[in-house]
């Protein structure tokens, strides 16, 4: 008996592919992308605004208040583990300051800041200025103290390099490792040795040679990083849930933890959005409508969330330990492409999400030539996927979760502008039945997407997918389809 052919819907996320004007810091202008350009010419195309996770109203957030009240009840310390960055897609420095002020307003006596230096902005030496701003803002308040500082290489690894995360964990939880009595001096000394924010060695701040802010019983912890995958390993170590079975648990009891993560199933942890957002996830809706679905990605592109247990399967390609190596990253994208094509041929899944993180990875290194090469390589990879889907009379959506490579140099100060941007991203709808049709009525020349005004936001992608799959949009999704 001949197997029924599934008409798949494939969502291709090309992270780092943003839209910007033609200037010397835009890697896409210099890259040869004949396949991508062909899609723009022949299929409905528009641009979308990216929607960074917006920090809620701190004072009204139940999870934050529960954590603060826990500390007040036990007369214990509150620890804010925060990513210090100027990238609005990763964290909000202004909201971190607001959170600290709210803790002061609520009469918290000991507020310890555990700073993670991002290292993706302006060659990676902006962290010291953000530390200075914290100290200056709270110079007259003795309850606020910077307890530890670590680079994102250690504090935000998400590729199971536990040996890195453990160094940050030891500093934050046990107060062991490199010591300094002044965070600014420690960072400046590191800069003098050409070790910048990302690789900054986890350092404990001390007074009289003793750590000033270890995590102890009955304490509260608030993680402020928007991207939950980046601090997942650190959180699991604190909870004793790490895959590294040789590590002893911290033995700290009665913690109250607030975080963006929705995947950690532990009574000590509360998500900021767990209840209010879970029934809005695409995978949740698809599962309730009996849609077989899967994700194909590498470990750099993977973002863990509570939606993943609702998937029929997930395929994670192990990323290179050294993301600078050109051949290793290229091999990773080839493996992703091959896995996607193989999966489409099997006719098993109606919805397939494929995440390519190569462009992001190269752009984060600040090397525009390698980034251009990566863009051209991805252009070839996605064409094989597109052709296979069209053979099945299926549909492809090409978009991105964030820009990056379209603005690699700050035009004003002529310095590397490394990291996610807030620029629009492309949205292309490829289908045999949509050829020659349009979403955005404005004409473009030379495939310059910067000429298009965004017709929506990335939040409109979910209702668009539901419409293509002929699934009724739930009442609690207020956003409209793009088609």
GROMACS .gro file of C-alpha atoms in nm:
model
  483
    1UNK     CA    1   0.000   0.000   0.000
    2UNK     CA    2   0.143   0.338  -0.101
    3UNK     CA    3   0.218   0.567   0.192
    4UNK     CA    4   0.016   0.888   0.207
    5UNK     CA    5   0.229   1.191   0.114
    6UNK     CA    6   0.234   1.462   0.377
    7UNK     CA    7   0.236   1.822   0.258
    8UNK     CA    8   0.476   1.961   0.516
    9UNK     CA    9   0.497   2.314   0.650
   10UNK     CA   10   0.864   2.392   0.716
   11UNK     CA   11   0.967   2.696   0.920
   12UNK     CA   12   1.327   2.792   0.838
   13UNK     CA   13   1.477   3.021   1.101
   14UNK     CA   14   1.798   3.182   0.976
   15UNK     CA   15   1.915   3.345   1.298
   16UNK     CA   16   2.124   3.656   1.242
   17UNK     CA   17   1.959   3.736   0.906
   18UNK     CA   18   1.831   4.090   0.947
   19UNK     CA   19   1.735   4.372   0.714
   20UNK     CA   20   1.929   4.696   0.690
   21UNK     CA   21   2.024   4.963   0.438
   22UNK     CA   22   2.314   4.924   0.198
   23UNK     CA   23   2.631   5.021   0.384
   24UNK     CA   24   2.977   4.876   0.439
   25UNK     CA   25   2.888   4.700   0.766
   26UNK     CA   26   2.602   4.499   0.612
   27UNK     CA   27   2.735   4.150   0.535
   28UNK     CA   28   2.429   4.060   0.325
   29UNK     CA   29   2.504   4.335   0.073
   30UNK     CA   30   2.837   4.172  -0.010
   31UNK     CA   31   2.719   3.811   0.000
   32UNK     CA   32   2.607   3.624  -0.312
   33UNK     CA   33   2.265   3.474  -0.235
   34UNK     CA   34   2.107   3.374  -0.568
   35UNK     CA   35   1.856   3.138  -0.410
   36UNK     CA   36   1.736   3.382  -0.145
   37UNK     CA   37   1.707   3.654  -0.410
   38UNK     CA   38   1.503   3.420  -0.628
   39UNK     CA   39   1.259   3.359  -0.345
   40UNK     CA   40   1.217   3.735  -0.295
   41UNK     CA   41   1.144   3.779  -0.665
   42UNK     CA   42   0.899   3.492  -0.702
   43UNK     CA   43   0.715   3.454  -0.372
   44UNK     CA   44   0.529   3.670  -0.118
   45UNK     CA   45   0.789   3.865   0.079
   46UNK     CA   46   0.781   4.125   0.352
   47UNK     CA   47   0.976   4.229   0.660
   48UNK     CA   48   0.879   4.193   1.025
   49UNK     CA   49   0.972   4.377   1.337
   50UNK     CA   50   1.144   4.159   1.594
   51UNK     CA   51   0.979   4.135   1.931
   52UNK     CA   52   1.232   4.109   2.210
   53UNK     CA   53   1.088   3.972   2.531
   54UNK     CA   54   0.956   4.276   2.708
   55UNK     CA   55   1.017   4.301   3.080
   56UNK     CA   56   0.681   4.306   3.252
   57UNK     CA   57   0.578   4.545   3.525
   58UNK     CA   58   0.816   4.442   3.802
   59UNK     CA   59   0.599   4.568   4.088
   60UNK     CA   60   0.296   4.369   3.971
   61UNK     CA   61   0.474   4.046   3.880
   62UNK     CA   62   0.359   3.771   4.115
   63UNK     CA   63   0.673   3.559   4.078
   64UNK     CA   64   0.909   3.844   4.165
   65UNK     CA   65   0.696   3.943   4.463
   66UNK     CA   66   0.682   3.583   4.585
   67UNK     CA   67   1.062   3.566   4.575
   68UNK     CA   68   1.106   3.896   4.758
   69UNK     CA   69   0.844   3.803   5.020
   70UNK     CA   70   1.022   3.471   5.076
   71UNK     CA   71   1.340   3.662   5.163
   72UNK     CA   72   1.155   3.904   5.389
   73UNK     CA   73   0.986   3.618   5.573
   74UNK     CA   74   1.317   3.441   5.639
   75UNK     CA   75   1.517   3.764   5.685
   76UNK     CA   76   1.749   3.635   5.415
   77UNK     CA   77   1.942   3.769   5.117
   78UNK     CA   78   1.820   3.812   4.761
   79UNK     CA   79   2.056   3.742   4.471
   80UNK     CA   80   2.007   3.895   4.126
   81UNK     CA   81   2.193   3.700   3.858
   82UNK     CA   82   2.193   3.938   3.565
   83UNK     CA   83   2.342   3.964   3.219
   84UNK     CA   84   2.501   4.307   3.177
   85UNK     CA   85   2.454   4.397   2.813
   86UNK     CA   86   2.339   4.669   2.580
   87UNK     CA   87   2.163   4.415   2.358
   88UNK     CA   88   1.786   4.458   2.407
   89UNK     CA   89   1.716   4.104   2.286
   90UNK     CA   90   1.910   3.946   2.573
   91UNK     CA   91   1.848   4.153   2.884
   92UNK     CA   92   1.747   4.499   2.999
   93UNK     CA   93   1.998   4.694   3.205
   94UNK     CA   94   1.740   4.962   3.284
   95UNK     CA   95   1.495   4.702   3.415
   96UNK     CA   96   1.768   4.538   3.622
   97UNK     CA   97   1.826   4.873   3.790
   98UNK     CA   98   1.449   4.905   3.839
   99UNK     CA   99   1.440   4.559   3.996
  100UNK     CA  100   1.717   4.649   4.242
  101UNK     CA  101   1.531   4.968   4.337
  102UNK     CA  102   1.212   4.769   4.393
  103UNK     CA  103   1.397   4.529   4.624
  104UNK     CA  104   1.518   4.832   4.822
  105UNK     CA  105   1.163   4.971   4.833
  106UNK     CA  106   1.041   4.637   4.971
  107UNK     CA  107   1.299   4.667   5.254
  108UNK     CA  108   1.532   4.386   5.143
  109UNK     CA  109   1.844   4.420   5.361
  110UNK     CA  110   2.099   4.230   5.151
  111UNK     CA  111   2.076   4.255   4.772
  112UNK     CA  112   2.364   4.079   4.601
  113UNK     CA  113   2.435   4.128   4.231
  114UNK     CA  114   2.602   3.846   4.039
  115UNK     CA  115   2.701   4.010   3.713
  116UNK     CA  116   2.755   3.817   3.390
  117UNK     CA  117   2.950   4.024   3.138
  118UNK     CA  118   2.811   3.976   2.789
  119UNK     CA  119   3.112   4.052   2.571
  120UNK     CA  120   2.921   4.090   2.246
  121UNK     CA  121   2.915   4.470   2.230
  122UNK     CA  122   3.198   4.687   2.094
  123UNK     CA  123   3.483   4.436   2.110
  124UNK     CA  124   3.373   4.321   2.453
  125UNK     CA  125   3.495   4.588   2.693
  126UNK     CA  126   3.172   4.767   2.786
  127UNK     CA  127   3.107   4.561   3.099
  128UNK     CA  128   3.318   4.777   3.327
  129UNK     CA  129   3.103   5.082   3.245
  130UNK     CA  130   2.784   4.898   3.339
  131UNK     CA  131   2.941   4.784   3.666
  132UNK     CA  132   3.041   5.145   3.736
  133UNK     CA  133   2.685   5.259   3.666
  134UNK     CA  134   2.544   5.010   3.917
  135UNK     CA  135   2.790   5.121   4.184
  136UNK     CA  136   2.725   5.489   4.114
  137UNK     CA  137   2.346   5.444   4.119
  138UNK     CA  138   2.351   5.275   4.459
  139UNK     CA  139   2.654   5.446   4.611
  140UNK     CA  140   2.450   5.564   4.910
  141UNK     CA  141   2.277   5.232   4.975
  142UNK     CA  142   2.480   4.978   5.170
  143UNK     CA  143   2.230   4.697   5.109
  144UNK     CA  144   2.329   4.665   4.741
  145UNK     CA  145   2.658   4.489   4.672
  146UNK     CA  146   2.820   4.331   4.368
  147UNK     CA  147   2.903   3.980   4.492
  148UNK     CA  148   3.057   3.820   4.184
  149UNK     CA  149   3.146   3.890   3.823
  150UNK     CA  150   3.186   3.633   3.546
  151UNK     CA  151   3.216   3.626   3.169
  152UNK     CA  152   2.934   3.483   2.956
  153UNK     CA  153   3.176   3.214   2.832
  154UNK     CA  154   3.141   3.060   3.179
  155UNK     CA  155   2.806   3.181   3.306
  156UNK     CA  156   2.597   3.134   2.990
  157UNK     CA  157   2.731   2.826   2.814
  158UNK     CA  158   2.444   2.628   2.662
  159UNK     CA  159   2.632   2.348   2.485
  160UNK     CA  160   2.686   2.118   2.784
  161UNK     CA  161   3.041   2.233   2.855
  162UNK     CA  162   2.972   2.190   3.226
  163UNK     CA  163   3.335   2.250   3.317
  164UNK     CA  164   3.286   2.613   3.212
  165UNK     CA  165   2.958   2.661   3.393
  166UNK     CA  166   3.099   2.502   3.709
  167UNK     CA  167   3.353   2.784   3.746
  168UNK     CA  168   3.073   3.042   3.749
  169UNK     CA  169   2.865   2.818   3.978
  170UNK     CA  170   3.151   2.779   4.228
  171UNK     CA  171   3.198   3.155   4.243
  172UNK     CA  172   2.829   3.241   4.281
  173UNK     CA  173   2.723   2.961   4.517
  174UNK     CA  174   3.032   2.864   4.717
  175UNK     CA  175   3.240   3.179   4.687
  176UNK     CA  176   3.539   2.981   4.561
  177UNK     CA  177   3.777   3.080   4.285
  178UNK     CA  178   3.955   3.399   4.193
  179UNK     CA  179   3.905   3.681   4.443
  180UNK     CA  180   3.909   4.060   4.442
  181UNK     CA  181   3.794   4.328   4.684
  182UNK     CA  182   3.691   4.559   4.399
  183UNK     CA  183   3.499   4.452   4.085
  184UNK     CA  184   3.609   4.750   3.876
  185UNK     CA  185   3.976   4.694   3.956
  186UNK     CA  186   3.940   4.325   3.872
  187UNK     CA  187   3.783   4.397   3.534
  188UNK     CA  188   4.035   4.667   3.442
  189UNK     CA  189   4.323   4.437   3.533
  190UNK     CA  190   4.170   4.168   3.313
  191UNK     CA  191   4.143   4.415   3.024
  192UNK     CA  192   4.512   4.498   3.066
  193UNK     CA  193   4.584   4.129   3.011
  194UNK     CA  194   4.364   4.129   2.696
  195UNK     CA  195   4.095   3.918   2.862
  196UNK     CA  196   3.769   4.098   2.792
  197UNK     CA  197   3.409   4.062   2.901
  198UNK     CA  198   3.312   3.731   2.744
  199UNK     CA  199   3.616   3.541   2.877
  200UNK     CA  200   3.638   3.727   3.208
  201UNK     CA  201   3.739   3.474   3.474
  202UNK     CA  202   3.468   3.416   3.738
  203UNK     CA  203   3.567   3.637   4.030
  204UNK     CA  204   3.431   3.659   4.384
  205UNK     CA  205   3.416   3.998   4.551
  206UNK     CA  206   3.550   3.980   4.906
  207UNK     CA  207   3.577   4.184   5.225
  208UNK     CA  208   3.848   4.089   5.472
  209UNK     CA  209   3.929   3.798   5.240
  210UNK     CA  210   3.578   3.654   5.277
  211UNK     CA  211   3.311   3.634   5.002
  212UNK     CA  212   3.051   3.903   5.064
  213UNK     CA  213   2.756   3.732   4.898
  214UNK     CA  214   2.744   3.352   4.880
  215UNK     CA  215   2.407   3.187   4.822
  216UNK     CA  216   2.279   3.035   5.148
  217UNK     CA  217   1.975   2.856   5.289
  218UNK     CA  218   1.642   3.041   5.257
  219UNK     CA  219   1.780   3.287   5.000
  220UNK     CA  220   1.598   3.415   4.693
  221UNK     CA  221   1.743   3.422   4.341
  222UNK     CA  222   1.617   3.620   4.041
  223UNK     CA  223   1.756   3.545   3.693
  224UNK     CA  224   1.696   3.839   3.457
  225UNK     CA  225   1.828   3.692   3.131
  226UNK     CA  226   1.555   3.692   2.864
  227UNK     CA  227   1.707   3.392   2.682
  228UNK     CA  228   1.634   3.107   2.916
  229UNK     CA  229   1.872   2.860   2.746
  230UNK     CA  230   2.173   3.077   2.829
  231UNK     CA  231   2.143   3.029   3.205
  232UNK     CA  232   1.979   2.685   3.205
  233UNK     CA  233   2.302   2.499   3.290
  234UNK     CA  234   2.382   2.735   3.577
  235UNK     CA  235   2.030   2.703   3.714
  236UNK     CA  236   2.042   2.323   3.694
  237UNK     CA  237   2.371   2.317   3.884
  238UNK     CA  238   2.219   2.530   4.160
  239UNK     CA  239   1.923   2.291   4.177
  240UNK     CA  240   2.140   1.979   4.162
  241UNK     CA  241   1.972   1.873   3.836
  242UNK     CA  242   2.283   1.887   3.618
  243UNK     CA  243   2.369   1.608   3.376
  244UNK     CA  244   2.719   1.620   3.524
  245UNK     CA  245   2.664   1.337   3.772
  246UNK     CA  246   3.012   1.371   3.922
  247UNK     CA  247   2.926   1.710   4.072
  248UNK     CA  248   2.797   1.710   4.430
  249UNK     CA  249   2.472   1.900   4.492
  250UNK     CA  250   2.501   2.238   4.658
  251UNK     CA  251   2.302   2.119   4.964
  252UNK     CA  252   2.147   2.464   4.995
  253UNK     CA  253   1.787   2.434   5.109
  254UNK     CA  254   1.464   2.632   5.083
  255UNK     CA  255   1.563   2.850   4.790
  256UNK     CA  256   1.306   3.058   4.603
  257UNK     CA  257   1.405   3.117   4.241
  258UNK     CA  258   1.246   3.337   3.974
  259UNK     CA  259   1.345   3.292   3.610
  260UNK     CA  260   1.227   3.310   3.250
  261UNK     CA  261   1.284   2.936   3.213
  262UNK     CA  262   0.968   2.731   3.174
  263UNK     CA  263   1.132   2.388   3.145
  264UNK     CA  264   1.278   2.346   3.493
  265UNK     CA  265   1.035   2.132   3.692
  266UNK     CA  266   1.130   2.208   4.052
  267UNK     CA  267   0.919   2.338   4.338
  268UNK     CA  268   1.184   2.603   4.415
  269UNK     CA  269   1.156   2.762   4.070
  270UNK     CA  270   0.882   2.986   3.938
  271UNK     CA  271   0.870   3.121   3.585
  272UNK     CA  272   0.769   3.480   3.521
  273UNK     CA  273   0.531   3.364   3.246
  274UNK     CA  274   0.469   2.993   3.304
  275UNK     CA  275   0.093   3.010   3.352
  276UNK     CA  276   0.005   3.304   3.135
  277UNK     CA  277   0.202   3.203   2.828
  278UNK     CA  278   0.211   2.822   2.808
  279UNK     CA  279  -0.118   2.785   2.623
  280UNK     CA  280  -0.002   3.037   2.361
  281UNK     CA  281   0.292   2.829   2.239
  282UNK     CA  282   0.268   2.704   1.883
  283UNK     CA  283   0.372   2.351   1.975
  284UNK     CA  284   0.099   2.337   2.239
  285UNK     CA  285  -0.168   2.434   1.985
  286UNK     CA  286  -0.038   2.196   1.719
  287UNK     CA  287  -0.028   1.907   1.961
  288UNK     CA  288  -0.387   1.973   2.066
  289UNK     CA  289  -0.478   1.951   1.699
  290UNK     CA  290  -0.293   1.620   1.649
  291UNK     CA  291  -0.023   1.773   1.428
  292UNK     CA  292   0.301   1.572   1.419
  293UNK     CA  293   0.588   1.817   1.467
  294UNK     CA  294   0.965   1.825   1.516
  295UNK     CA  295   1.257   2.067   1.556
  296UNK     CA  296   1.593   2.030   1.383
  297UNK     CA  297   1.869   2.256   1.514
  298UNK     CA  298   2.220   2.267   1.656
  299UNK     CA  299   2.299   2.317   2.023
  300UNK     CA  300   2.381   2.686   1.969
  301UNK     CA  301   2.043   2.752   1.811
  302UNK     CA  302   1.845   2.542   2.057
  303UNK     CA  303   1.637   2.727   2.314
  304UNK     CA  304   1.488   2.496   2.572
  305UNK     CA  305   1.135   2.561   2.685
  306UNK     CA  306   0.833   2.387   2.827
  307UNK     CA  307   0.697   2.348   2.475
  308UNK     CA  308   0.952   2.084   2.381
  309UNK     CA  309   0.787   1.795   2.564
  310UNK     CA  310   0.487   1.852   2.338
  311UNK     CA  311   0.692   1.785   2.025
  312UNK     CA  312   0.681   1.451   1.851
  313UNK     CA  313   1.062   1.463   1.839
  314UNK     CA  314   1.358   1.698   1.855
  315UNK     CA  315   1.688   1.660   1.672
  316UNK     CA  316   1.983   1.855   1.814
  317UNK     CA  317   2.310   1.853   1.621
  318UNK     CA  318   2.605   1.895   1.860
  319UNK     CA  319   2.777   2.226   1.785
  320UNK     CA  320   3.150   2.265   1.756
  321UNK     CA  321   3.331   2.338   2.082
  322UNK     CA  322   3.523   2.603   1.890
  323UNK     CA  323   3.269   2.813   1.697
  324UNK     CA  324   3.547   3.007   1.525
  325UNK     CA  325   3.647   2.705   1.318
  326UNK     CA  326   3.506   2.758   0.969
  327UNK     CA  327   3.491   2.393   0.863
  328UNK     CA  328   3.330   2.270   1.185
  329UNK     CA  329   3.044   2.519   1.165
  330UNK     CA  330   2.998   2.450   0.795
  331UNK     CA  331   2.979   2.078   0.870
  332UNK     CA  332   2.716   2.152   1.134
  333UNK     CA  333   2.493   2.332   0.883
  334UNK     CA  334   2.537   2.051   0.632
  335UNK     CA  335   2.427   1.800   0.897
  336UNK     CA  336   2.122   2.016   0.970
  337UNK     CA  337   2.036   2.043   0.602
  338UNK     CA  338   2.078   1.668   0.547
  339UNK     CA  339   1.865   1.587   0.851
  340UNK     CA  340   1.593   1.825   0.732
  341UNK     CA  341   1.583   1.675   0.382
  342UNK     CA  342   1.580   1.323   0.524
  343UNK     CA  343   1.296   1.413   0.762
  344UNK     CA  344   1.087   1.571   0.486
  345UNK     CA  345   1.127   1.263   0.268
  346UNK     CA  346   0.989   1.038   0.543
  347UNK     CA  347   0.643   1.199   0.531
  348UNK     CA  348   0.615   1.170   0.909
  349UNK     CA  349   0.577   1.531   1.021
  350UNK     CA  350   0.328   1.796   0.919
  351UNK     CA  351   0.525   2.078   1.084
  352UNK     CA  352   0.905   2.098   1.086
  353UNK     CA  353   1.108   2.380   1.240
  354UNK     CA  354   1.471   2.407   1.123
  355UNK     CA  355   1.704   2.652   1.299
  356UNK     CA  356   2.033   2.759   1.141
  357UNK     CA  357   2.253   2.954   1.386
  358UNK     CA  358   2.568   2.976   1.169
  359UNK     CA  359   2.523   3.338   1.063
  360UNK     CA  360   2.471   3.445   1.424
  361UNK     CA  361   2.778   3.250   1.533
  362UNK     CA  362   3.008   3.408   1.277
  363UNK     CA  363   2.866   3.758   1.320
  364UNK     CA  364   2.927   3.729   1.694
  365UNK     CA  365   3.297   3.678   1.616
  366UNK     CA  366   3.305   4.016   1.441
  367UNK     CA  367   3.465   3.875   1.124
  368UNK     CA  368   3.265   4.007   0.830
  369UNK     CA  369   3.447   3.796   0.568
  370UNK     CA  370   3.366   3.469   0.747
  371UNK     CA  371   3.012   3.590   0.801
  372UNK     CA  372   2.969   3.653   0.428
  373UNK     CA  373   3.101   3.305   0.354
  374UNK     CA  374   2.854   3.161   0.604
  375UNK     CA  375   2.562   3.349   0.445
  376UNK     CA  376   2.652   3.212   0.103
  377UNK     CA  377   2.679   2.860   0.244
  378UNK     CA  378   2.339   2.883   0.414
  379UNK     CA  379   2.188   3.009   0.088
  380UNK     CA  380   2.292   2.681  -0.075
  381UNK     CA  381   2.171   2.468   0.215
  382UNK     CA  382   1.822   2.614   0.236
  383UNK     CA  383   1.767   2.572  -0.139
  384UNK     CA  384   1.795   2.194  -0.106
  385UNK     CA  385   1.533   2.204   0.168
  386UNK     CA  386   1.304   2.433  -0.032
  387UNK     CA  387   1.320   2.209  -0.340
  388UNK     CA  388   1.236   1.901  -0.135
  389UNK     CA  389   0.935   2.069   0.028
  390UNK     CA  390   0.801   2.194  -0.306
  391UNK     CA  391   0.828   1.839  -0.443
  392UNK     CA  392   0.587   1.742  -0.165
  393UNK     CA  393   0.363   2.038  -0.258
  394UNK     CA  394   0.433   2.178   0.087
  395UNK     CA  395   0.498   2.527   0.224
  396UNK     CA  396   0.814   2.698   0.349
  397UNK     CA  397   0.836   3.005   0.568
  398UNK     CA  398   1.178   3.170   0.579
  399UNK     CA  399   1.241   3.420   0.858
  400UNK     CA  400   1.469   3.488   1.154
  401UNK     CA  401   1.444   3.534   1.529
  402UNK     CA  402   1.683   3.829   1.525
  403UNK     CA  403   1.914   4.032   1.305
  404UNK     CA  404   2.290   4.046   1.350
  405UNK     CA  405   2.500   4.027   1.032
  406UNK     CA  406   2.323   4.321   0.867
  407UNK     CA  407   2.483   4.565   1.113
  408UNK     CA  408   2.830   4.439   1.197
  409UNK     CA  409   2.992   4.782   1.214
  410UNK     CA  410   2.857   5.087   1.395
  411UNK     CA  411   2.835   5.348   1.121
  412UNK     CA  412   2.871   5.635   1.367
  413UNK     CA  413   3.189   5.530   1.545
  414UNK     CA  414   3.329   5.274   1.298
  415UNK     CA  415   3.363   4.997   1.558
  416UNK     CA  416   3.241   4.638   1.554
  417UNK     CA  417   2.875   4.621   1.651
  418UNK     CA  418   2.856   4.258   1.754
  419UNK     CA  419   2.539   4.091   1.877
  420UNK     CA  420   2.165   4.076   1.808
  421UNK     CA  421   2.007   4.387   1.661
  422UNK     CA  422   1.656   4.529   1.672
  423UNK     CA  423   1.634   4.564   1.293
  424UNK     CA  424   1.351   4.399   1.098
  425UNK     CA  425   1.389   4.044   0.966
  426UNK     CA  426   1.274   3.895   0.634
  427UNK     CA  427   0.958   3.691   0.593
  428UNK     CA  428   0.919   3.485   0.275
  429UNK     CA  429   0.628   3.249   0.207
  430UNK     CA  430   0.719   2.982  -0.048
  431UNK     CA  431   0.449   2.757  -0.192
  432UNK     CA  432   0.362   2.634  -0.541
  433UNK     CA  433   0.025   2.805  -0.505
  434UNK     CA  434   0.166   3.138  -0.383
  435UNK     CA  435   0.415   3.198  -0.663
  436UNK     CA  436   0.382   3.547  -0.807
  437UNK     CA  437   0.166   3.674  -0.520
  438UNK     CA  438   0.263   3.939  -0.267
  439UNK     CA  439   0.218   4.036   0.097
  440UNK     CA  440   0.381   4.378   0.096
  441UNK     CA  441   0.250   4.581  -0.198
  442UNK     CA  442   0.546   4.811  -0.218
  443UNK     CA  443   0.782   4.713  -0.498
  444UNK     CA  444   1.149   4.657  -0.428
  445UNK     CA  445   1.445   4.690  -0.659
  446UNK     CA  446   1.768   4.490  -0.653
  447UNK     CA  447   1.614   4.267  -0.385
  448UNK     CA  448   1.665   4.544  -0.128
  449UNK     CA  449   1.434   4.447   0.157
  450UNK     CA  450   1.519   4.764   0.347
  451UNK     CA  451   1.281   4.942   0.109
  452UNK     CA  452   0.990   4.753   0.265
  453UNK     CA  453   0.810   4.881   0.570
  454UNK     CA  454   0.747   4.596   0.815
  455UNK     CA  455   0.391   4.467   0.781
  456UNK     CA  456   0.386   4.306   1.122
  457UNK     CA  457   0.599   4.148   1.388
  458UNK     CA  458   0.743   3.804   1.450
  459UNK     CA  459   0.448   3.749   1.684
  460UNK     CA  460   0.231   3.729   1.370
  461UNK     CA  461   0.409   3.413   1.255
  462UNK     CA  462   0.212   3.177   1.481
  463UNK     CA  463  -0.134   3.283   1.354
  464UNK     CA  464   0.003   3.266   0.997
  465UNK     CA  465   0.114   2.906   1.050
  466UNK     CA  466  -0.223   2.818   1.202
  467UNK     CA  467  -0.404   2.966   0.903
  468UNK     CA  468  -0.190   2.769   0.657
  469UNK     CA  469  -0.261   2.449   0.852
  470UNK     CA  470  -0.632   2.541   0.864
  471UNK     CA  471  -0.636   2.540   1.244
  472UNK     CA  472  -0.869   2.779   1.421
  473UNK     CA  473  -0.682   3.045   1.612
  474UNK     CA  474  -0.743   3.025   1.990
  475UNK     CA  475  -0.927   3.319   2.143
  476UNK     CA  476  -0.628   3.413   2.358
  477UNK     CA  477  -0.410   3.481   2.052
  478UNK     CA  478  -0.496   3.837   1.957
  479UNK     CA  479  -0.249   3.874   1.669
  480UNK     CA  480  -0.353   3.834   1.305
  481UNK     CA  481  -0.216   3.619   1.025
  482UNK     CA  482   0.011   3.783   0.768
  483UNK     CA  483  -0.188   3.630   0.481
   0.00000   0.00000   0.00000
